[in-house]
mmCIF file of C-alpha atoms and ligand atoms in Angstrom:
data_model
loop_
_atom_site.group_PDB
_atom_site.id
_atom_site.type_symbol
_atom_site.label_atom_id
_atom_site.label_comp_id
_atom_site.label_asym_id
_atom_site.label_seq_id
_atom_site.Cartn_x
_atom_site.Cartn_y
_atom_site.Cartn_z
ATOM 1 C CA MET A 455 -13.204 36.978 -25.532
ATOM 2 C CA VAL A 456 -16.062 39.883 -26.466
ATOM 3 C CA ILE A 457 -19.009 39.135 -28.733
ATOM 4 C CA GLY A 458 -21.328 41.382 -30.607
ATOM 5 C CA LEU A 459 -24.452 39.028 -31.191
ATOM 6 C CA LEU A 460 -26.355 39.261 -34.520
ATOM 7 C CA GLY A 461 -29.600 38.087 -33.739
ATOM 8 C CA LEU A 462 -31.693 37.136 -30.628
ATOM 9 C CA GLY A 463 -34.607 34.425 -31.972
ATOM 10 C CA THR A 464 -34.232 30.548 -30.545
ATOM 11 C CA ILE A 465 -30.303 29.581 -31.387
ATOM 12 C CA GLY A 466 -28.986 33.424 -30.269
ATOM 13 C CA SER A 467 -31.142 33.133 -26.831
ATOM 14 C CA GLY A 468 -30.108 29.760 -26.907
ATOM 15 C CA ILE A 469 -26.568 31.213 -26.796
ATOM 16 C CA TYR A 470 -26.466 34.375 -24.599
ATOM 17 C CA GLU A 471 -28.065 31.927 -22.102
ATOM 18 C CA HIS A 472 -25.091 29.244 -22.164
ATOM 19 C CA LEU A 473 -22.544 32.090 -22.025
ATOM 20 C CA LEU A 474 -24.772 34.438 -19.175
ATOM 21 C CA LYS A 475 -23.368 31.182 -16.876
ATOM 22 C CA ARG A 476 -19.115 31.907 -18.329
ATOM 23 C CA GLU A 477 -17.255 34.092 -16.690
ATOM 24 C CA ASP A 478 -14.657 34.340 -19.870
ATOM 25 C CA ILE A 479 -16.565 34.821 -22.296
ATOM 26 C CA GLU A 480 -19.062 38.641 -22.156
ATOM 27 C CA VAL A 481 -21.939 40.065 -24.328
ATOM 28 C CA LYS A 482 -20.763 43.724 -25.141
ATOM 29 C CA ARG A 483 -23.699 44.192 -27.552
ATOM 30 C CA ILE A 484 -26.124 42.553 -29.389
ATOM 31 C CA LEU A 485 -28.349 43.408 -32.587
ATOM 32 C CA GLU A 486 -32.032 42.357 -32.643
ATOM 33 C CA LEU A 487 -34.807 44.726 -34.240
ATOM 34 C CA LEU A 488 -37.671 43.379 -32.219
ATOM 35 C CA ARG A 489 -36.271 44.828 -28.864
ATOM 36 C CA PRO A 490 -37.325 42.302 -26.494
ATOM 37 C CA PRO A 491 -37.062 43.503 -22.576
ATOM 38 C CA GLY A 492 -35.358 42.956 -20.483
ATOM 39 C CA LEU A 493 -31.799 43.119 -21.702
ATOM 40 C CA GLU A 494 -32.110 46.863 -23.050
ATOM 41 C CA HIS A 495 -28.867 47.390 -22.055
ATOM 42 C CA LEU A 496 -26.939 45.070 -24.645
ATOM 43 C CA GLU A 497 -29.159 45.921 -27.924
ATOM 44 C CA THR A 498 -28.447 47.997 -30.800
ATOM 45 C CA SER A 499 -30.078 48.454 -33.918
ATOM 46 C CA ASP A 500 -27.056 50.154 -35.819
ATOM 47 C CA TYR A 501 -24.584 47.350 -36.212
ATOM 48 C CA SER A 502 -21.675 50.041 -36.316
ATOM 49 C CA GLU A 503 -22.080 49.306 -32.449
ATOM 50 C CA ILE A 504 -20.224 46.432 -32.878
ATOM 51 C CA LEU A 505 -18.697 46.814 -35.714
ATOM 52 C CA ASP A 506 -16.257 49.751 -34.248
ATOM 53 C CA ASP A 507 -16.042 48.752 -30.475
ATOM 54 C CA PRO A 508 -12.090 47.675 -29.979
ATOM 55 C CA GLU A 509 -12.986 45.944 -27.111
ATOM 56 C CA ILE A 510 -15.721 43.589 -29.393
ATOM 57 C CA ASP A 511 -12.857 40.295 -30.849
ATOM 58 C CA THR A 512 -15.730 37.772 -32.633
ATOM 59 C CA VAL A 513 -19.237 38.474 -34.231
ATOM 60 C CA VAL A 514 -21.714 35.233 -33.509
ATOM 61 C CA GLU A 515 -23.909 35.606 -36.436
ATOM 62 C CA LEU A 516 -27.107 34.491 -35.623
ATOM 63 C CA ILE A 517 -29.446 35.976 -37.836
ATOM 64 C CA GLY A 518 -29.570 33.815 -41.027
ATOM 65 C CA GLY A 519 -30.392 34.458 -44.658
ATOM 66 C CA ILE A 520 -28.355 35.088 -46.479
ATOM 67 C CA GLU A 521 -28.698 39.596 -46.741
ATOM 68 C CA PRO A 522 -27.647 41.251 -44.406
ATOM 69 C CA ALA A 523 -25.708 38.414 -42.709
ATOM 70 C CA HIS A 524 -23.781 37.578 -45.791
ATOM 71 C CA THR A 525 -22.584 42.272 -45.597
ATOM 72 C CA PHE A 526 -22.181 42.069 -41.813
ATOM 73 C CA THR A 527 -19.982 39.095 -41.553
ATOM 74 C CA VAL A 528 -17.641 40.783 -44.453
ATOM 75 C CA GLN A 529 -17.499 44.553 -42.895
ATOM 76 C CA ALA A 530 -16.756 42.103 -39.140
ATOM 77 C CA LEU A 531 -13.700 40.048 -40.782
ATOM 78 C CA LYS A 532 -12.509 42.983 -42.565
ATOM 79 C CA ALA A 533 -12.135 44.766 -39.203
ATOM 80 C CA GLY A 534 -10.541 41.751 -37.882
ATOM 81 C CA LYS A 535 -12.816 40.277 -35.690
ATOM 82 C CA ASN A 536 -13.070 36.657 -35.992
ATOM 83 C CA VAL A 537 -17.095 35.679 -36.698
ATOM 84 C CA VAL A 538 -18.890 32.201 -35.405
ATOM 85 C CA SER A 539 -21.871 31.648 -37.581
ATOM 86 C CA ALA A 540 -24.841 28.600 -37.888
ATOM 87 C CA ASN A 541 -25.816 30.334 -40.761
ATOM 88 C CA LYS A 542 -26.050 27.513 -43.911
ATOM 89 C CA LEU A 543 -27.510 29.695 -46.605
ATOM 90 C CA MET A 544 -24.919 32.862 -46.330
ATOM 91 C CA LEU A 545 -21.774 30.280 -46.238
ATOM 92 C CA SER A 546 -23.058 27.859 -48.627
ATOM 93 C CA HIS A 547 -23.868 30.939 -51.780
ATOM 94 C CA HIS A 548 -20.443 32.728 -50.107
ATOM 95 C CA MET A 549 -18.243 29.737 -48.807
ATOM 96 C CA GLU A 550 -14.932 30.749 -51.130
ATOM 97 C CA GLU A 551 -15.126 34.604 -50.113
ATOM 98 C CA ILE A 552 -16.240 34.218 -46.592
ATOM 99 C CA LEU A 553 -12.741 31.889 -45.820
ATOM 100 C CA THR A 554 -10.817 33.488 -48.279
ATOM 101 C CA LEU A 555 -12.139 36.876 -46.588
ATOM 102 C CA ALA A 556 -11.096 35.268 -43.139
ATOM 103 C CA ARG A 557 -7.487 33.422 -44.181
ATOM 104 C CA GLU A 558 -6.083 36.602 -45.405
ATOM 105 C CA MET A 559 -7.130 38.820 -42.239
ATOM 106 C CA GLY A 560 -5.852 36.697 -40.172
ATOM 107 C CA VAL A 561 -9.372 35.560 -37.858
ATOM 108 C CA GLU A 562 -11.416 32.509 -37.819
ATOM 109 C CA TYR A 563 -14.588 31.539 -39.549
ATOM 110 C CA ARG A 564 -16.653 28.810 -37.328
ATOM 111 C CA TYR A 565 -19.766 27.245 -39.071
ATOM 112 C CA ASP A 566 -19.760 23.833 -37.139
ATOM 113 C CA ALA A 567 -23.147 24.757 -35.964
ATOM 114 C CA SER A 568 -24.027 25.127 -40.158
ATOM 115 C CA VAL A 569 -24.410 21.546 -40.902
ATOM 116 C CA GLY A 570 -25.130 19.224 -37.852
ATOM 117 C CA GLY A 571 -25.946 21.214 -34.982
ATOM 118 C CA SER A 572 -24.534 20.257 -32.144
ATOM 119 C CA ILE A 573 -23.046 16.687 -33.744
ATOM 120 C CA PRO A 574 -19.850 17.361 -34.367
ATOM 121 C CA PHE A 575 -19.356 16.373 -37.569
ATOM 122 C CA LEU A 576 -17.355 19.296 -39.887
ATOM 123 C CA TYR A 577 -14.565 18.809 -37.025
ATOM 124 C CA ASN A 578 -13.938 15.323 -37.849
ATOM 125 C CA LEU A 579 -14.449 15.915 -41.745
ATOM 126 C CA ALA A 580 -11.780 18.601 -41.791
ATOM 127 C CA ARG A 581 -10.132 16.595 -39.374
ATOM 128 C CA HIS A 582 -10.255 13.313 -40.705
ATOM 129 C CA GLY A 583 -8.883 14.956 -44.520
ATOM 130 C CA SER A 584 -6.178 15.908 -43.257
ATOM 131 C CA ALA A 585 -4.931 12.323 -43.237
ATOM 132 C CA ASP A 586 -7.059 10.130 -45.547
ATOM 133 C CA ARG A 587 -8.488 10.634 -48.877
ATOM 134 C CA LEU A 588 -12.285 11.344 -48.458
ATOM 135 C CA THR A 589 -14.856 9.631 -50.612
ATOM 136 C CA GLY A 590 -18.165 10.022 -49.900
ATOM 137 C CA VAL A 591 -20.466 11.930 -47.083
ATOM 138 C CA TRP A 592 -24.752 11.153 -46.564
ATOM 139 C CA GLY A 593 -26.786 10.743 -44.543
ATOM 140 C CA ILE A 594 -30.120 13.040 -42.226
ATOM 141 C CA VAL A 595 -29.630 15.884 -42.022
ATOM 142 C CA ASN A 596 -32.312 17.361 -41.626
ATOM 143 C CA GLY A 597 -34.304 17.460 -38.807
ATOM 144 C CA THR A 598 -37.868 19.437 -39.673
ATOM 145 C CA THR A 599 -37.978 16.385 -42.278
ATOM 146 C CA ASN A 600 -37.412 13.148 -39.912
ATOM 147 C CA LEU A 601 -39.094 13.880 -37.801
ATOM 148 C CA ILE A 602 -42.557 14.386 -40.218
ATOM 149 C CA LEU A 603 -40.743 11.224 -42.092
ATOM 150 C CA ASP A 604 -41.075 9.766 -39.215
ATOM 151 C CA ILE A 605 -44.223 10.505 -37.554
ATOM 152 C CA MET A 606 -45.989 9.505 -41.247
ATOM 153 C CA GLN A 607 -44.129 6.017 -41.419
ATOM 154 C CA THR A 608 -44.657 4.880 -37.295
ATOM 155 C CA GLU A 609 -48.792 6.472 -37.327
ATOM 156 C CA GLY A 610 -49.928 5.893 -40.812
ATOM 157 C CA ARG A 611 -50.485 9.605 -41.548
ATOM 158 C CA ALA A 612 -50.749 12.849 -44.483
ATOM 159 C CA PHE A 613 -47.877 15.492 -45.114
ATOM 160 C CA ASP A 614 -50.375 17.720 -44.431
ATOM 161 C CA ASP A 615 -51.651 17.144 -41.242
ATOM 162 C CA VAL A 616 -48.005 15.838 -39.464
ATOM 163 C CA LEU A 617 -46.719 19.267 -40.966
ATOM 164 C CA ALA A 618 -49.130 21.477 -39.431
ATOM 165 C CA GLU A 619 -48.577 19.089 -36.015
ATOM 166 C CA ALA A 620 -44.390 20.072 -36.888
ATOM 167 C CA GLN A 621 -44.990 24.128 -36.741
ATOM 168 C CA LYS A 622 -47.396 23.812 -33.944
ATOM 169 C CA LEU A 623 -45.078 21.724 -31.932
ATOM 170 C CA GLY A 624 -42.458 24.533 -33.279
ATOM 171 C CA TYR A 625 -39.982 22.391 -35.022
ATOM 172 C CA ALA A 626 -41.154 23.201 -38.913
ATOM 173 C CA GLU A 627 -41.040 26.909 -39.891
ATOM 174 C CA ALA A 628 -44.555 28.930 -40.528
ATOM 175 C CA ASN A 629 -42.678 28.509 -44.144
ATOM 176 C CA PRO A 630 -41.425 25.892 -44.368
ATOM 177 C CA SER A 631 -40.064 25.266 -47.466
ATOM 178 C CA ALA A 632 -36.394 25.805 -47.071
ATOM 179 C CA ASP A 633 -37.047 21.996 -45.215
ATOM 180 C CA ILE A 634 -39.477 20.266 -47.365
ATOM 181 C CA ASP A 635 -38.032 21.854 -50.633
ATOM 182 C CA GLY A 636 -34.746 20.238 -49.339
ATOM 183 C CA ILE A 637 -32.867 23.753 -49.883
ATOM 184 C CA ASP A 638 -32.024 23.496 -46.181
ATOM 185 C CA ALA A 639 -29.907 19.504 -47.043
ATOM 186 C CA GLN A 640 -28.725 20.794 -50.240
ATOM 187 C CA CYS A 641 -27.380 24.081 -48.389
ATOM 188 C CA LYS A 642 -25.192 22.000 -46.081
ATOM 189 C CA ILE A 643 -24.351 19.414 -48.403
ATOM 190 C CA ALA A 644 -22.738 21.431 -50.598
ATOM 191 C CA ILE A 645 -21.244 22.732 -47.586
ATOM 192 C CA ALA A 646 -19.422 19.528 -46.561
ATOM 193 C CA SER A 647 -18.636 18.195 -50.086
ATOM 194 C CA ALA A 648 -16.069 21.276 -50.413
ATOM 195 C CA VAL A 649 -15.089 20.143 -46.107
ATOM 196 C CA ALA A 650 -14.286 16.475 -47.614
ATOM 197 C CA TYR A 651 -13.320 16.772 -51.386
ATOM 198 C CA GLY A 652 -10.949 20.105 -50.680
ATOM 199 C CA HIS A 653 -13.313 22.518 -53.700
ATOM 200 C CA TYR A 654 -16.084 24.578 -52.830
ATOM 201 C CA VAL A 655 -19.439 22.305 -54.828
ATOM 202 C CA ARG A 656 -22.044 25.063 -56.025
ATOM 203 C CA VAL A 657 -25.577 25.192 -54.232
ATOM 204 C CA GLU A 658 -27.351 25.177 -57.985
ATOM 205 C CA ASP A 659 -25.190 21.530 -58.478
ATOM 206 C CA VAL A 660 -27.107 19.536 -55.962
ATOM 207 C CA ASP A 661 -30.152 18.813 -57.726
ATOM 208 C CA THR A 662 -33.001 18.715 -55.189
ATOM 209 C CA GLU A 663 -35.694 16.903 -54.316
ATOM 210 C CA GLY A 664 -37.901 17.700 -50.884
ATOM 211 C CA ILE A 665 -40.660 15.681 -49.568
ATOM 212 C CA ARG A 666 -43.655 18.593 -50.258
ATOM 213 C CA HIS A 667 -45.171 15.883 -52.449
ATOM 214 C CA ILE A 668 -45.331 12.414 -50.496
ATOM 215 C CA LYS A 669 -48.480 10.881 -49.427
ATOM 216 C CA ALA A 670 -49.561 8.653 -47.186
ATOM 217 C CA GLY A 671 -50.971 5.813 -50.016
ATOM 218 C CA ASP A 672 -47.129 6.126 -50.836
ATOM 219 C CA LEU A 673 -46.015 4.037 -47.742
ATOM 220 C CA ILE A 674 -47.840 1.526 -48.103
ATOM 221 C CA HIS A 675 -45.495 0.277 -50.901
ATOM 222 C CA PHE A 676 -42.663 1.411 -49.020
ATOM 223 C CA LYS A 677 -44.082 -1.064 -46.852
ATOM 224 C CA LYS A 678 -44.818 -3.769 -49.546
ATOM 225 C CA LEU A 679 -41.011 -3.253 -50.079
ATOM 226 C CA ASP A 680 -39.660 -3.310 -46.353
ATOM 227 C CA ARG A 681 -37.775 0.216 -47.084
ATOM 228 C CA VAL A 682 -38.170 3.408 -45.102
ATOM 229 C CA CYS A 683 -38.203 6.427 -46.452
ATOM 230 C CA ARG A 684 -35.611 9.395 -44.932
ATOM 231 C CA LEU A 685 -34.477 12.552 -46.959
ATOM 232 C CA ILE A 686 -31.168 11.720 -48.101
ATOM 233 C CA ALA A 687 -28.066 14.636 -48.563
ATOM 234 C CA ALA A 688 -25.591 12.615 -50.665
ATOM 235 C CA SER A 689 -22.174 13.490 -52.933
ATOM 236 C CA CYS A 690 -18.613 11.388 -53.429
ATOM 237 C CA VAL A 691 -16.068 12.332 -54.936
ATOM 238 C CA ASP A 692 -14.440 9.410 -58.118
ATOM 239 C CA GLY A 693 -10.823 9.242 -58.626
ATOM 240 C CA ASN A 694 -10.333 12.109 -61.385
ATOM 241 C CA GLY A 695 -11.923 14.612 -58.716
ATOM 242 C CA VAL A 696 -15.057 14.383 -60.193
ATOM 243 C CA VAL A 697 -18.391 15.120 -56.953
ATOM 244 C CA SER A 698 -22.156 13.944 -57.557
ATOM 245 C CA ALA A 699 -24.321 15.386 -54.690
ATOM 246 C CA TYR A 700 -27.565 15.558 -54.741
ATOM 247 C CA VAL A 701 -30.641 15.226 -51.979
ATOM 248 C CA GLU A 702 -33.610 13.518 -52.776
ATOM 249 C CA PRO A 703 -36.434 11.513 -50.247
ATOM 250 C CA THR A 704 -34.390 7.535 -50.428
ATOM 251 C CA LEU A 705 -36.636 4.223 -49.621
ATOM 252 C CA VAL A 706 -33.726 2.605 -47.279
ATOM 253 C CA PRO A 707 -33.599 -0.609 -45.708
ATOM 254 C CA ALA A 708 -35.908 -1.184 -42.246
ATOM 255 C CA ASP A 709 -32.594 -2.585 -41.023
ATOM 256 C CA SER A 710 -30.147 0.253 -41.908
ATOM 257 C CA THR A 711 -28.673 3.136 -39.646
ATOM 258 C CA GLU A 712 -30.881 5.986 -41.074
ATOM 259 C CA ALA A 713 -34.216 3.481 -40.934
ATOM 260 C CA ALA A 714 -33.446 3.534 -37.086
ATOM 261 C CA VAL A 715 -33.086 7.652 -36.404
ATOM 262 C CA HIS A 716 -36.046 8.294 -35.626
ATOM 263 C CA MET A 717 -37.650 12.119 -34.367
ATOM 264 C CA ASN A 718 -35.695 14.896 -35.768
ATOM 265 C CA ASN A 719 -32.619 13.579 -34.928
ATOM 266 C CA ASN A 720 -29.617 13.212 -37.828
ATOM 267 C CA THR A 721 -26.487 10.753 -38.967
ATOM 268 C CA ILE A 722 -23.769 11.482 -41.008
ATOM 269 C CA SER A 723 -21.660 9.133 -42.406
ATOM 270 C CA VAL A 724 -18.434 9.784 -44.143
ATOM 271 C CA SER A 725 -16.016 7.521 -45.821
ATOM 272 C CA GLY A 726 -12.158 7.225 -46.558
ATOM 273 C CA GLU A 727 -9.694 5.015 -48.109
ATOM 274 C CA TYR A 728 -8.290 3.943 -45.554
ATOM 275 C CA PHE A 729 -10.181 4.482 -42.210
ATOM 276 C CA GLY A 730 -13.798 3.236 -43.903
ATOM 277 C CA VAL A 731 -16.513 4.591 -43.012
ATOM 278 C CA GLN A 732 -17.656 6.347 -40.216
ATOM 279 C CA THR A 733 -21.408 7.510 -38.568
ATOM 280 C CA PHE A 734 -22.191 10.283 -35.828
ATOM 281 C CA GLN A 735 -25.080 10.860 -34.493
ATOM 282 C CA GLY A 736 -27.028 13.315 -32.987
ATOM 283 C CA GLN A 737 -29.692 16.484 -32.456
ATOM 284 C CA GLY A 738 -28.567 18.336 -35.523
ATOM 285 C CA ALA A 739 -31.374 21.223 -34.803
ATOM 286 C CA GLY A 740 -32.836 23.330 -31.673
ATOM 287 C CA LYS A 741 -31.658 25.803 -28.751
ATOM 288 C CA ASP A 742 -29.440 24.281 -26.642
ATOM 289 C CA PRO A 743 -28.085 21.702 -29.277
ATOM 290 C CA THR A 744 -27.393 24.024 -31.674
ATOM 291 C CA ALA A 745 -25.850 26.769 -29.431
ATOM 292 C CA PHE A 746 -23.936 24.192 -27.664
ATOM 293 C CA ALA A 747 -21.956 23.946 -30.884
ATOM 294 C CA VAL A 748 -22.067 27.959 -31.584
ATOM 295 C CA GLU A 749 -20.217 28.413 -28.138
ATOM 296 C CA LEU A 750 -17.721 24.733 -29.110
ATOM 297 C CA GLY A 751 -16.011 27.633 -32.405
ATOM 298 C CA LEU A 752 -16.074 30.318 -29.504
ATOM 299 C CA ARG A 753 -14.269 28.233 -27.138
ATOM 300 C CA ASP A 754 -11.976 26.432 -29.796
ATOM 301 C CA ILE A 755 -10.682 29.995 -30.304
ATOM 302 C CA MET A 756 -9.652 30.813 -27.725
ATOM 303 C CA ASP A 757 -7.941 28.196 -26.968
ATOM 304 C CA GLY A 758 -5.908 28.624 -30.417
ATOM 305 C CA VAL A 759 -7.624 25.439 -31.901
ATOM 306 C CA THR A 760 -8.289 26.238 -35.068
ATOM 307 C CA GLU A 761 -6.587 25.453 -38.067
ATOM 308 C CA ARG A 762 -7.719 22.138 -38.642
ATOM 309 C CA MET A 763 -11.345 23.550 -38.958
ATOM 310 C CA ASN A 764 -10.303 25.769 -41.636
ATOM 311 C CA PRO A 765 -9.334 23.730 -44.858
ATOM 312 C CA LEU A 766 -9.066 26.739 -47.526
ATOM 313 C CA PRO A 767 -10.660 24.492 -50.497
ATOM 314 C CA LYS A 768 -8.853 25.678 -53.784
ATOM 315 C CA GLY A 769 -11.431 26.879 -56.957
ATOM 316 C CA TYR A 770 -15.059 24.492 -57.770
ATOM 317 C CA ALA A 771 -15.592 21.071 -57.912
ATOM 318 C CA ALA A 772 -16.386 19.630 -61.217
ATOM 319 C CA VAL A 773 -19.872 18.163 -60.916
ATOM 320 C CA ASP A 774 -21.329 15.704 -62.515
ATOM 321 C CA ASN A 775 -24.756 13.843 -60.974
ATOM 322 C CA ARG A 776 -24.605 11.031 -63.992
ATOM 323 C CA LEU A 777 -21.489 9.106 -62.094
ATOM 324 C CA ALA A 778 -24.240 8.280 -59.471
ATOM 325 C CA ARG A 779 -26.762 5.446 -60.481
ATOM 326 C CA HIS A 780 -29.567 3.706 -59.057
ATOM 327 C CA ARG A 781 -33.797 2.730 -59.324
ATOM 328 C CA TYR A 782 -36.084 4.987 -57.975
ATOM 329 C CA TYR A 783 -39.773 4.268 -56.609
ATOM 330 C CA LEU A 784 -41.395 6.992 -58.466
ATOM 331 C CA ARG A 785 -45.873 7.898 -58.272
ATOM 332 C CA THR A 786 -47.090 9.736 -60.829
ATOM 333 C CA ALA A 787 -50.632 9.306 -63.038
ATOM 334 C CA ALA A 788 -48.448 10.737 -66.029
ATOM 335 C CA HIS A 789 -46.622 7.495 -67.943
ATOM 336 C CA PRO A 790 -43.116 7.126 -66.688
ATOM 337 C CA GLY A 791 -41.860 6.747 -70.630
ATOM 338 C CA VAL A 792 -38.476 4.904 -69.369
ATOM 339 C CA PRO A 793 -38.580 1.087 -67.781
ATOM 340 C CA VAL A 794 -40.186 0.145 -64.937
ATOM 341 C CA GLU A 795 -41.905 -2.701 -62.780
ATOM 342 C CA THR A 796 -45.071 -1.604 -62.078
ATOM 343 C CA LEU A 797 -45.868 -1.938 -57.747
ATOM 344 C CA GLY A 798 -49.904 -0.667 -58.160
ATOM 345 C CA GLU A 799 -52.394 1.350 -58.195
ATOM 346 C CA CYS A 800 -51.760 4.337 -55.476
ATOM 347 C CA GLU A 801 -53.411 7.663 -54.237
ATOM 348 C CA GLY A 802 -52.492 10.456 -56.553
ATOM 349 C CA GLY A 803 -51.638 7.572 -60.088
ATOM 350 C CA ALA A 804 -49.261 4.475 -59.726
ATOM 351 C CA ALA A 805 -46.624 3.437 -58.205
ATOM 352 C CA TYR A 806 -43.382 1.619 -60.762
ATOM 353 C CA ARG A 807 -40.006 0.444 -59.747
ATOM 354 C CA THR A 808 -37.784 2.724 -61.774
ATOM 355 C CA GLU A 809 -35.063 0.304 -63.135
ATOM 356 C CA PRO A 810 -30.805 1.476 -62.400
ATOM 357 C CA MET A 811 -30.424 5.203 -63.143
ATOM 358 C CA THR A 812 -28.372 8.502 -62.621
ATOM 359 C CA VAL A 813 -29.399 10.552 -60.215
ATOM 360 C CA ARG A 814 -29.339 13.227 -63.234
ATOM 361 C CA ASP A 815 -31.888 11.794 -65.297
ATOM 362 C CA MET A 816 -34.352 10.911 -62.539
ATOM 363 C CA HIS A 817 -33.848 14.822 -61.522
ATOM 364 C CA ASP A 818 -34.230 15.652 -65.549
ATOM 365 C CA LEU A 819 -37.515 13.401 -66.267
ATOM 366 C CA ALA A 820 -38.660 14.388 -62.841
ATOM 367 C CA LYS A 821 -38.725 18.320 -64.458
ATOM 368 C CA SER A 822 -40.455 17.171 -67.552
ATOM 369 C CA LEU A 823 -43.433 14.609 -66.295
ATOM 370 C CA ARG A 824 -44.212 17.432 -63.852
ATOM 371 C CA GLU A 825 -45.466 19.708 -67.042
ATOM 372 C CA LYS A 826 -48.090 16.635 -66.889
ATOM 373 C CA ASP A 827 -48.152 16.126 -63.022
ATOM 374 C CA PRO A 828 -47.051 18.453 -60.235
ATOM 375 C CA ASN A 829 -47.685 15.893 -57.554
ATOM 376 C CA LEU A 830 -45.036 13.260 -59.023
ATOM 377 C CA PHE A 831 -43.600 11.843 -55.764
ATOM 378 C CA PHE A 832 -39.787 9.989 -56.268
ATOM 379 C CA ALA A 833 -37.729 8.475 -53.818
ATOM 380 C CA GLY A 834 -33.790 6.904 -54.379
ATOM 381 C CA ILE A 835 -33.426 3.444 -53.461
ATOM 382 C CA ARG A 836 -30.702 1.836 -51.491
ATOM 383 C CA ASP A 837 -29.970 -1.701 -51.529
HETATM 384 N N1 LIG B 549 -34.445 23.503 -40.187
HETATM 385 C C1 LIG B 549 -33.418 22.774 -39.174
HETATM 386 C C2 LIG B 549 -33.827 21.314 -39.812
HETATM 387 C C3 LIG B 549 -32.629 23.796 -38.399
HETATM 388 O O1 LIG B 549 -34.800 20.863 -39.082
HETATM 389 O O2 LIG B 549 -32.762 20.628 -39.825
HETATM 390 C C4 LIG B 549 -30.578 22.595 -38.385
HETATM 391 O O3 LIG B 549 -30.213 22.973 -39.512
#
């Protein structure tokens, strides 16, 4: 296999180092604008040197973002090259186009690394779906927010303080929005839901709330409720094929699987009619774990075992977040305007527990209350 590598950032340099140790995969060209020293003989800033090289059969796209990753991917597939990628943002916005084009061209688009990093989750999700009707997917799919929430709760520290530390340690980006506003998790649950239910899920249909507004004062109430806060991405499908899909901070029981997931680890569960529930855990991010997942995709292409990973979803799912319903923790300085039990005073207002309400209604309520209290925080409560 001969590779054109797009991007030599954290994951790109990880896969380059891994592949140096392999004799059967050659990295022939690297597209990298920053041009780090020592690799001048491989580097180019001209994508056509990869695209037009008939020896390069596979493009590894690790530049992230929507453009130019999308254009480069389409061009590579049209040129008859396989593409292996970790780019959940691009894929979640162009999944139908990319998977359909790969199928039409008779090449592979492998995206194992886009959800769950090193965890063999998407592969098994696709495989399980060939022998069962999958009914739900949920879990912790963003390592950065889990690290922040975990440290806040074990050390009783404030959000801004822990975020700054996570940035210093290289876990959180300088612009942390994709992680802390739930966008990364939103893209991942849209991709996983499409693989699980066989219909594409539009990113904008996934109601999404991040952890930006959590305060140290909230932690006191979580403890009183014997709960731990995690950022959970979840989706399920009903018997008519209607999907609910959302991302929100969630108060999970202190003895639950998710509460036991610490630091930047991920856990993802899947349910099926026949097999019940299965849970996968491991490193969902980082240089070596993600490079490992990329290499798995490359090896599967070489071994010709990619078919299962490439079910082609058909059309778009109807998404209705009025199908999912639970109680919420709500902390606000505004009047909640829905039936609540008051939990007590809290930094930033008062803390409440709502009656069971739909995900749609809660996300709408938060939007309208934020006109009066932009710093409102809410979290689903799981029994
Ligand atoms: N920023 C992501 C995370 C990287 O923290 O999980 C992996 O997708």
